[in-house]
Amino acid sequence: QSCLSRQQLLAAIRQMQQLLKGQETRFSEGLRAVRSRLSTIHASLAKATPEPPTPACPALQAPADGRKFGTKYLVDHEVHFACDPGFQLLGSSTRMCQANGSWTGQEARCAEISECSSSPCQNGGTCLEGLNHFKCLCPPQWTGTTCQYQAQTAPPTWSVTDDPAFSRQPRCAQIAQTQQCSCDPGFQMSGTASNGICQDLNECEVYQQQGGPRLCVHACVNIPGSFHCSCPTGYVLLGDGKSCEDIDECSLSQDNCTSGSTCINTGGGFQCVTPQCPPAAGNVSYVKTSPFQCERNPCPMESRSCHQAPKTISFHYLSLPSKLQTPAPLFRMATAAAPGRPGPDSLRFGIASGNNRGHFVVQRSDRHTGELLLVQSLQGPRTIQVDVDMAEYLDRVFQAKHLSKITLFVSAYEF
C-alpha cells in the first residue's frame, strides 16, 4: 500500500510539472506578443517626424481708449494700434512678432489730448477742459466761442454796410396815439424810435457766433434780408440749397487728358494718369497687359530673385474727402486659383512702402482676402501713395507675390 501511494505521488508530481510547463509556455508566448507590439509602436513613432511647435508671441491687448488691428501672434506677423478721437498714441503703432517669442517696439498707450493746450481762448478768456471739447469763460465786453467778438449794445459792426440794399426804412403805423415800427424779415431795428432804420441781419455771422446749426456745407454768403450757400470750384450746389456735390469732369468729358493717359475724377477736379511698368532690372522685366496692370515675364529657372519679385503689379486710384472718419476700409486684395491648378492655402499681406505708412494698416478680412484700412485721418489737399503686397503660400512654400500700387487723392474739403 505504501508503494502504491508513492507511485500515485510521483504521477501527481509529473502532472503538476506538465501543467507548470504549459503555463510557462503560454506566458512566454504572451510576453513575446507584447514585446512585438511594443516594438511595432516604437518603430512607427520613430518614423513619424513630429511637427515642431510654431513659435508665437504672447497675446497683445488693445490699449484703453484705442483699438488693435491684427489677431495673428505668429513670427513675422504684425499687430497695429490706433487711438480713439481725442487721444494720441504713445509707444509703437506697429509691433512685429520676432523668432525669439518677443514683440518689437514699445507697449502702445493712448493719452488724452488736452483741448486747452493750444490756448484757444482769446482776449483774456479762461479755457475749461471738456470731453473732446473746450469752453471759454469770457471776460466782460467779449463774447464768442473763443472770446473773439467784442460784445456791443449797439448793432454789431458786421450788420452795417455802405450798400443801400442792406438798409431799409421801417414800416410804421399809428396805433392808439403811438407810432409802432417794424422791419421786414431778415432785418433788425437800429437807432431810436424816432429815427430808426432797418439794417440787414447777417445770418452767416449770427449762426457762427451763437453756435447754431451749420447753414452751409461750404460757404455762406449774406444777401439783403437773407443768405445763400456757395460751393468751391469743381462742385455744384444741390437741391437742398446747402450741400455740395463733386462734378465728375471725366464722365462729362470736361478734362484735358491727352491720348494714352486716363482721367481720374477727384474732389473738385481731375487727374490725368499714365501708369508705367518698372524698368527691367537683371532677370526681372514686365509687360503691360492692361492700362492699369503689368505682368512679369517668365523667369529663368535658376533665378531666385526673379521668382521673389512681384508676379503682377496693379495700379489703383482713390478719391477721398478731407478728415475722413476712421477706421475706414479703402481697398481689398483677393486671390483666385487658375482653372485646374490648386490655389494657395495661405496668404500674407503687408504694406510694402508709402509716404504715410503710419496712417494705414492691412488686416485679413477672410481666408483669401486682405483689407487696407485708414486708421489715422488725412487732411487735404494732398496726394498719398501706399503699396500693398500679397504673398501666396502652398504647404508653407512661397508661390508668388502680387503688388498693388494705390494712389489716394485727398480733397481740400470734407465733402
Short mmCIF file of C-alpha atoms in Angstrom, two decimals:
data_model
loop_
_atom_site.label_atom_id
_atom_site.label_comp_id
_atom_site.label_asym_id
_atom_site.label_seq_id
_atom_site.Cartn_x
_atom_site.Cartn_y
_atom_site.Cartn_z
CA GLN A 1 0.00 0.00 0.00
CA SER A 2 2.90 2.28 0.81
CA CYS A 3 4.50 1.51 -2.53
CA LEU A 4 1.25 2.32 -4.40
CA SER A 5 0.93 5.62 -2.63
CA ARG A 6 4.44 6.63 -3.74
CA GLN A 7 3.62 5.85 -7.39
CA GLN A 8 0.47 7.92 -7.18
CA LEU A 9 2.50 10.77 -5.65
CA LEU A 10 5.08 10.64 -8.44
CA ALA A 11 2.31 10.69 -11.05
CA ALA A 12 0.79 13.72 -9.38
CA ILE A 13 4.16 15.47 -9.35
CA ARG A 14 4.70 14.78 -13.07
CA GLN A 15 1.22 16.05 -13.83
CA MET A 16 1.91 19.23 -11.86
CA GLN A 17 5.23 19.73 -13.70
CA GLN A 18 3.49 19.39 -17.09
CA LEU A 19 0.84 21.89 -16.00
CA LEU A 20 3.50 24.39 -14.87
CA LYS A 21 5.45 23.91 -18.11
CA GLY A 22 2.31 24.59 -20.15
CA GLN A 23 1.62 27.76 -18.13
CA GLU A 24 5.23 28.92 -18.61
CA THR A 25 4.99 28.33 -22.36
CA ARG A 26 1.79 30.39 -22.67
CA PHE A 27 3.28 33.17 -20.51
CA SER A 28 6.40 33.28 -22.69
CA GLU A 29 4.29 33.44 -25.86
CA GLY A 30 2.19 36.26 -24.39
CA LEU A 31 5.32 38.16 -23.35
CA ARG A 32 6.76 37.80 -26.83
CA ALA A 33 3.50 39.12 -28.33
CA VAL A 34 3.56 42.18 -26.03
CA ARG A 35 7.21 42.85 -26.86
CA SER A 36 6.48 42.54 -30.59
CA ARG A 37 3.57 45.01 -30.31
CA LEU A 38 5.70 47.50 -28.34
CA SER A 39 8.45 47.16 -30.92
CA THR A 40 5.96 47.90 -33.71
CA ILE A 41 4.67 51.01 -31.88
CA HIS A 42 8.21 52.29 -31.26
CA ALA A 43 9.08 51.78 -34.93
CA SER A 44 6.02 53.72 -36.10
CA LEU A 45 6.78 56.53 -33.67
CA ALA A 46 10.38 56.68 -34.87
CA LYS A 47 9.23 57.03 -38.50
CA ALA A 48 6.82 59.92 -37.73
CA THR A 49 8.50 63.31 -37.82
CA PRO A 50 6.60 65.46 -35.34
CA GLU A 51 5.82 69.00 -36.42
CA PRO A 52 7.91 71.45 -34.45
CA PRO A 53 5.71 73.81 -32.46
CA THR A 54 5.08 77.04 -34.36
CA PRO A 55 6.83 79.85 -32.50
CA ALA A 56 4.48 82.55 -31.31
CA CYS A 57 4.45 85.67 -29.15
CA PRO A 58 2.19 86.45 -26.18
CA ALA A 59 -1.19 87.96 -27.00
CA LEU A 60 -1.43 91.77 -27.13
CA GLN A 61 -4.44 93.74 -25.93
CA ALA A 62 -5.93 96.92 -27.36
CA PRO A 63 -4.91 99.98 -25.32
CA ALA A 64 -7.54 101.72 -23.23
CA ASP A 65 -9.32 104.32 -25.40
CA GLY A 66 -7.84 102.70 -28.52
CA ARG A 67 -8.12 99.83 -30.99
CA LYS A 68 -5.98 96.88 -32.09
CA PHE A 69 -5.75 95.56 -35.67
CA GLY A 70 -4.45 92.02 -36.21
CA THR A 71 -5.17 88.74 -34.42
CA LYS A 72 -2.19 86.60 -35.51
CA TYR A 73 0.65 86.27 -32.98
CA LEU A 74 3.00 84.08 -35.07
CA VAL A 75 6.55 85.02 -36.13
CA ASP A 76 6.72 87.89 -38.69
CA HIS A 77 3.05 88.81 -38.13
CA GLU A 78 2.28 92.44 -37.31
CA VAL A 79 -0.23 93.98 -34.91
CA HIS A 80 -1.24 97.63 -35.30
CA PHE A 81 -2.69 100.12 -32.82
CA ALA A 82 -4.68 103.36 -33.14
CA CYS A 83 -6.31 105.69 -30.61
CA ASP A 84 -9.88 106.96 -30.40
CA PRO A 85 -10.62 110.60 -31.30
CA GLY A 86 -9.38 112.92 -28.56
CA PHE A 87 -6.42 110.67 -27.70
CA GLN A 88 -2.88 110.42 -29.02
CA LEU A 89 -0.77 107.26 -29.35
CA LEU A 90 2.26 106.80 -27.11
CA GLY A 91 4.57 103.86 -27.83
CA SER A 92 4.68 101.85 -31.07
CA SER A 93 1.84 101.97 -33.60
CA THR A 94 3.12 98.71 -35.16
CA ARG A 95 4.71 95.71 -33.41
CA MET A 96 6.04 92.54 -35.09
CA CYS A 97 6.45 89.08 -33.55
CA GLN A 98 10.12 88.02 -33.53
CA ALA A 99 11.57 84.49 -33.72
CA ASN A 100 12.61 84.66 -30.04
CA GLY A 101 8.95 84.99 -28.98
CA SER A 102 9.05 88.71 -28.16
CA TRP A 103 7.45 91.74 -29.83
CA THR A 104 9.35 94.63 -31.40
CA GLY A 105 8.67 98.18 -30.24
CA GLN A 106 7.11 99.53 -27.07
CA GLU A 107 3.72 98.98 -25.46
CA ALA A 108 1.04 101.16 -27.06
CA ARG A 109 -0.87 103.59 -24.81
CA CYS A 110 -3.47 106.24 -25.58
CA ALA A 111 -3.18 109.59 -23.77
CA GLU A 112 -5.94 112.17 -23.74
CA ILE A 113 -5.27 115.22 -25.87
CA SER A 114 -5.62 118.44 -23.90
CA GLU A 115 -8.02 120.69 -25.81
CA CYS A 116 -6.78 123.72 -23.86
CA SER A 117 -3.08 123.09 -24.56
CA SER A 118 -3.21 125.34 -27.66
CA SER A 119 -4.64 128.29 -25.61
CA PRO A 120 -7.72 128.74 -27.85
CA CYS A 121 -9.38 131.41 -25.69
CA GLN A 122 -8.58 134.97 -26.80
CA ASN A 123 -8.73 138.34 -25.05
CA GLY A 124 -8.15 137.02 -21.54
CA GLY A 125 -10.69 134.18 -21.70
CA THR A 126 -10.35 131.16 -19.38
CA CYS A 127 -10.30 127.69 -21.01
CA LEU A 128 -12.34 124.87 -19.38
CA GLU A 129 -11.49 121.31 -20.44
CA GLY A 130 -14.35 119.02 -21.54
CA LEU A 131 -14.71 115.61 -23.18
CA ASN A 132 -13.28 116.17 -26.69
CA HIS A 133 -14.14 119.85 -26.48
CA PHE A 134 -13.39 123.02 -24.54
CA LYS A 135 -15.35 126.04 -23.36
CA CYS A 136 -14.13 129.60 -22.90
CA LEU A 137 -15.25 131.77 -19.99
CA CYS A 138 -15.04 135.26 -21.47
CA PRO A 139 -14.36 138.49 -19.57
CA PRO A 140 -16.93 141.32 -19.81
CA GLN A 141 -17.16 143.04 -23.20
CA TRP A 142 -16.07 139.85 -25.07
CA THR A 143 -18.16 137.02 -26.48
CA GLY A 144 -17.99 134.12 -28.93
CA THR A 145 -16.75 130.51 -28.67
CA THR A 146 -13.15 131.74 -28.25
CA CYS A 147 -13.95 135.23 -26.90
CA GLN A 148 -13.10 136.58 -30.36
CA TYR A 149 -16.00 139.07 -30.64
CA GLN A 150 -16.45 142.30 -28.76
CA ALA A 151 -19.85 142.47 -27.05
CA GLN A 152 -21.86 145.51 -28.07
CA THR A 153 -25.14 147.03 -27.10
CA ALA A 154 -25.35 148.92 -30.39
CA PRO A 155 -25.93 146.97 -33.64
CA PRO A 156 -22.84 144.85 -34.37
CA THR A 157 -20.44 146.17 -36.97
CA TRP A 158 -21.00 143.21 -39.34
CA SER A 159 -24.64 144.28 -39.89
CA VAL A 160 -23.68 147.75 -41.08
CA THR A 161 -22.77 148.22 -44.74
CA ASP A 162 -22.49 151.11 -47.13
CA ASP A 163 -24.65 149.26 -49.65
CA PRO A 164 -28.12 150.85 -49.53
CA ALA A 165 -29.67 147.45 -50.26
CA PHE A 166 -28.65 146.34 -46.75
CA SER A 167 -30.68 149.07 -45.00
CA ARG A 168 -34.34 149.96 -45.37
CA GLN A 169 -36.85 152.31 -43.89
CA PRO A 170 -39.04 150.67 -41.24
CA ARG A 171 -42.75 150.16 -41.74
CA CYS A 172 -44.56 152.28 -39.17
CA ALA A 173 -48.19 152.63 -38.14
CA GLN A 174 -50.04 154.89 -35.72
CA ILE A 175 -51.77 152.70 -33.15
CA ALA A 176 -53.66 154.25 -30.21
CA GLN A 177 -51.79 157.56 -30.48
CA THR A 178 -48.39 155.78 -30.54
CA GLN A 179 -46.22 155.02 -33.51
CA GLN A 180 -45.10 151.41 -33.86
CA CYS A 181 -42.46 150.42 -36.41
CA SER A 182 -41.29 147.03 -37.64
CA CYS A 183 -38.75 145.60 -40.08
CA ASP A 184 -39.03 143.06 -42.87
CA PRO A 185 -37.84 139.50 -42.16
CA GLY A 186 -34.03 139.35 -42.20
CA PHE A 187 -33.67 142.95 -40.95
CA GLN A 188 -33.41 144.40 -37.44
CA MET A 189 -34.21 147.83 -36.00
CA SER A 190 -31.28 150.14 -35.31
CA GLY A 191 -31.32 153.54 -33.67
CA THR A 192 -34.05 155.28 -31.71
CA ALA A 193 -37.78 155.04 -32.31
CA SER A 194 -37.85 158.48 -33.92
CA ASN A 195 -35.00 157.99 -36.40
CA GLY A 196 -34.66 154.20 -36.54
CA ILE A 197 -33.63 152.28 -39.64
CA CYS A 198 -33.87 148.60 -40.56
CA GLN A 199 -30.45 147.07 -41.12
CA ASP A 200 -29.73 143.68 -42.64
CA LEU A 201 -29.15 140.79 -40.22
CA ASN A 202 -26.10 138.82 -41.31
CA GLU A 203 -27.38 135.28 -40.76
CA CYS A 204 -24.00 133.75 -41.61
CA GLU A 205 -22.26 135.57 -38.76
CA VAL A 206 -25.11 135.19 -36.28
CA TYR A 207 -25.23 131.41 -36.62
CA GLN A 208 -21.46 131.20 -36.43
CA GLN A 209 -21.31 133.26 -33.22
CA GLN A 210 -24.20 131.58 -31.47
CA GLY A 211 -23.08 128.04 -32.29
CA GLY A 212 -26.26 127.30 -34.15
CA PRO A 213 -26.70 124.67 -36.88
CA ARG A 214 -24.38 124.96 -39.85
CA LEU A 215 -26.20 126.87 -42.53
CA CYS A 216 -23.98 125.75 -45.42
CA VAL A 217 -21.72 122.79 -46.05
CA HIS A 218 -19.11 125.10 -47.60
CA ALA A 219 -19.56 128.90 -47.69
CA CYS A 220 -22.38 131.13 -46.52
CA VAL A 221 -22.98 134.36 -48.47
CA ASN A 222 -25.01 137.14 -46.86
CA ILE A 223 -27.57 138.91 -49.04
CA PRO A 224 -30.09 141.62 -48.09
CA GLY A 225 -32.66 140.02 -45.81
CA SER A 226 -31.38 136.50 -46.26
CA PHE A 227 -28.39 134.34 -47.26
CA HIS A 228 -27.40 131.70 -49.80
CA CYS A 229 -24.78 128.95 -49.91
CA SER A 230 -21.98 128.62 -52.39
CA CYS A 231 -19.68 125.75 -53.36
CA PRO A 232 -15.99 125.76 -54.34
CA THR A 233 -14.85 125.38 -57.92
CA GLY A 234 -15.46 121.86 -59.19
CA TYR A 235 -18.64 121.39 -57.13
CA VAL A 236 -22.33 122.15 -57.73
CA LEU A 237 -24.96 123.19 -55.17
CA LEU A 238 -27.60 120.51 -54.57
CA GLY A 239 -31.35 120.98 -54.37
CA ASP A 240 -31.34 121.37 -50.58
CA GLY A 241 -29.56 124.71 -51.06
CA LYS A 242 -26.73 123.89 -48.61
CA SER A 243 -24.89 120.75 -49.79
CA CYS A 244 -22.21 120.48 -52.48
CA GLU A 245 -21.66 117.63 -54.94
CA ASP A 246 -18.48 116.98 -56.88
CA ILE A 247 -18.59 117.45 -60.66
CA ASP A 248 -17.28 114.36 -62.48
CA GLU A 249 -15.21 116.04 -65.18
CA CYS A 250 -14.10 112.67 -66.58
CA SER A 251 -17.59 111.31 -67.32
CA LEU A 252 -18.67 114.71 -68.68
CA SER A 253 -15.57 114.88 -70.96
CA GLN A 254 -14.53 118.16 -69.34
CA ASP A 255 -10.92 117.00 -68.87
CA ASN A 256 -7.88 117.82 -70.99
CA CYS A 257 -6.10 114.45 -70.66
CA THR A 258 -4.02 113.57 -73.70
CA SER A 259 -4.22 110.32 -75.64
CA GLY A 260 -2.55 107.50 -73.75
CA SER A 261 -3.43 108.87 -70.31
CA THR A 262 -6.52 108.15 -68.23
CA CYS A 263 -8.74 110.68 -66.46
CA ILE A 264 -9.32 110.06 -62.74
CA ASN A 265 -12.06 112.11 -61.10
CA THR A 266 -11.05 113.74 -57.80
CA GLY A 267 -12.78 116.00 -55.29
CA GLY A 268 -13.18 119.34 -57.07
CA GLY A 269 -11.13 118.35 -60.13
CA PHE A 270 -9.43 115.53 -62.01
CA GLN A 271 -6.02 113.96 -62.59
CA CYS A 272 -4.51 112.57 -65.77
CA VAL A 273 -2.54 109.39 -65.01
CA THR A 274 -0.30 107.16 -67.12
CA PRO A 275 0.83 104.13 -65.08
CA GLN A 276 4.19 102.72 -66.16
CA CYS A 277 5.71 99.28 -65.55
CA PRO A 278 9.04 99.33 -63.68
CA PRO A 279 12.15 99.21 -65.93
CA ALA A 280 13.87 95.87 -66.44
CA ALA A 281 16.43 95.01 -63.75
CA GLY A 282 18.56 91.87 -64.07
CA ASN A 283 16.33 88.93 -64.94
CA VAL A 284 13.16 90.80 -63.91
CA SER A 285 11.12 92.55 -66.59
CA TYR A 286 7.45 93.40 -67.03
CA VAL A 287 4.96 93.81 -69.83
CA LYS A 288 1.83 95.98 -69.67
CA THR A 289 -1.26 93.78 -70.12
CA SER A 290 -3.88 96.49 -69.48
CA PRO A 291 -3.89 100.25 -68.76
CA PHE A 292 -3.64 99.52 -65.01
CA GLN A 293 -1.71 96.22 -64.79
CA CYS A 294 1.77 94.87 -65.51
CA GLU A 295 2.75 91.18 -65.54
CA ARG A 296 6.24 89.75 -65.01
CA ASN A 297 7.85 87.97 -67.93
CA PRO A 298 8.79 84.28 -67.36
CA CYS A 299 11.77 83.84 -65.03
CA PRO A 300 14.84 81.67 -65.66
CA MET A 301 14.56 78.52 -63.53
CA GLU A 302 17.71 79.29 -61.54
CA SER A 303 16.88 82.96 -60.80
CA ARG A 304 15.61 83.14 -57.20
CA SER A 305 15.45 86.96 -57.23
CA CYS A 306 13.18 86.89 -60.27
CA HIS A 307 10.75 84.45 -58.64
CA GLN A 308 10.69 86.63 -55.49
CA ALA A 309 9.76 89.77 -57.50
CA PRO A 310 6.04 90.62 -57.83
CA LYS A 311 4.30 88.47 -60.42
CA THR A 312 1.73 91.21 -61.10
CA ILE A 313 1.71 94.96 -60.42
CA SER A 314 -1.65 96.75 -60.47
CA PHE A 315 -2.40 100.48 -60.19
CA HIS A 316 -5.39 101.89 -58.28
CA TYR A 317 -6.61 105.47 -57.75
CA LEU A 318 -8.99 106.58 -54.99
CA SER A 319 -10.53 109.97 -54.22
CA LEU A 320 -11.11 110.77 -50.52
CA PRO A 321 -12.64 113.72 -48.68
CA SER A 322 -10.51 115.55 -46.13
CA LYS A 323 -10.66 114.34 -42.49
CA LEU A 324 -12.48 111.10 -43.34
CA GLN A 325 -13.77 109.39 -40.19
CA THR A 326 -11.65 106.37 -39.25
CA PRO A 327 -11.27 103.43 -39.30
CA ALA A 328 -12.31 103.37 -42.95
CA PRO A 329 -11.81 100.41 -45.35
CA LEU A 330 -10.21 101.66 -48.57
CA PHE A 331 -9.11 98.70 -50.67
CA ARG A 332 -9.30 94.89 -50.84
CA MET A 333 -6.89 92.32 -52.25
CA ALA A 334 -8.00 88.75 -53.01
CA THR A 335 -6.65 85.67 -54.74
CA ALA A 336 -8.27 83.32 -57.23
CA ALA A 337 -6.91 79.95 -58.38
CA ALA A 338 -6.40 79.34 -62.07
CA PRO A 339 -8.66 76.64 -63.57
CA GLY A 340 -7.19 73.17 -62.99
CA ARG A 341 -4.50 74.40 -60.60
CA PRO A 342 -4.62 74.33 -56.79
CA GLY A 343 -4.80 77.77 -55.24
CA PRO A 344 -2.68 78.97 -52.31
CA ASP A 345 -3.64 77.63 -48.89
CA SER A 346 -2.38 80.72 -47.05
CA LEU A 347 -1.79 84.40 -47.79
CA ARG A 348 0.31 87.08 -46.19
CA PHE A 349 -0.44 90.77 -46.61
CA GLY A 350 1.76 93.76 -45.83
CA ILE A 351 2.42 97.43 -46.59
CA ALA A 352 5.47 97.39 -48.84
CA SER A 353 6.10 101.16 -48.99
CA GLY A 354 4.41 104.53 -48.90
CA ASN A 355 4.94 108.13 -47.87
CA ASN A 356 2.41 107.96 -44.99
CA ARG A 357 2.56 104.32 -43.84
CA GLY A 358 1.58 105.19 -40.27
CA HIS A 359 -1.91 106.16 -41.42
CA PHE A 360 -2.73 102.65 -42.72
CA VAL A 361 -2.90 99.03 -41.59
CA VAL A 362 -3.59 95.82 -43.52
CA GLN A 363 -5.74 93.14 -41.93
CA ARG A 364 -7.19 89.85 -43.17
CA SER A 365 -10.96 90.07 -43.72
CA ASP A 366 -11.34 86.37 -44.58
CA ARG A 367 -9.15 83.42 -45.60
CA HIS A 368 -8.48 84.70 -49.12
CA THR A 369 -8.94 88.47 -48.73
CA GLY A 370 -6.89 91.27 -47.19
CA GLU A 371 -8.13 94.81 -46.49
CA LEU A 372 -6.32 98.15 -46.40
CA LEU A 373 -7.71 100.36 -43.60
CA LEU A 374 -7.22 104.07 -42.99
CA VAL A 375 -6.72 104.38 -39.21
CA GLN A 376 -5.49 107.98 -38.95
CA SER A 377 -7.44 110.73 -40.66
CA LEU A 378 -5.84 112.64 -43.55
CA GLN A 379 -6.26 116.36 -44.09
CA GLY A 380 -6.15 117.59 -47.68
CA PRO A 381 -5.35 118.72 -50.17
CA ARG A 382 -2.60 116.14 -50.63
CA THR A 383 -1.68 113.07 -52.64
CA ILE A 384 -0.74 109.87 -50.78
CA GLN A 385 0.87 106.74 -52.21
CA VAL A 386 0.89 103.36 -50.46
CA ASP A 387 1.97 99.97 -51.86
CA VAL A 388 0.33 96.78 -50.55
CA ASP A 389 1.69 93.33 -51.37
CA MET A 390 0.06 89.89 -51.13
CA ALA A 391 2.26 86.77 -50.91
CA GLU A 392 0.83 83.35 -51.73
CA TYR A 393 1.98 80.13 -49.99
CA LEU A 394 1.17 76.47 -50.64
CA ASP A 395 2.18 73.95 -47.95
CA ARG A 396 4.24 76.76 -46.39
CA VAL A 397 6.24 77.18 -49.61
CA PHE A 398 6.31 80.64 -51.25
CA GLN A 399 4.49 80.65 -54.60
CA ALA A 400 4.11 84.23 -55.85
CA LYS A 401 3.74 87.85 -54.83
CA HIS A 402 1.29 90.46 -56.15
CA LEU A 403 1.78 94.23 -55.68
CA SER A 404 -0.99 96.86 -55.63
CA LYS A 405 0.18 100.48 -56.01
CA ILE A 406 -2.55 102.70 -54.55
CA THR A 407 -2.71 106.48 -55.03
CA LEU A 408 -5.07 108.50 -52.82
CA PHE A 409 -6.17 111.98 -53.90
CA VAL A 410 -7.31 113.70 -50.68
CA SER A 411 -9.63 116.65 -51.30
CA ALA A 412 -9.28 120.02 -49.60
CA TYR A 413 -12.87 119.71 -48.38
CA GLU A 414 -14.75 117.39 -46.01
CA PHE A 415 -17.46 116.55 -48.56
#
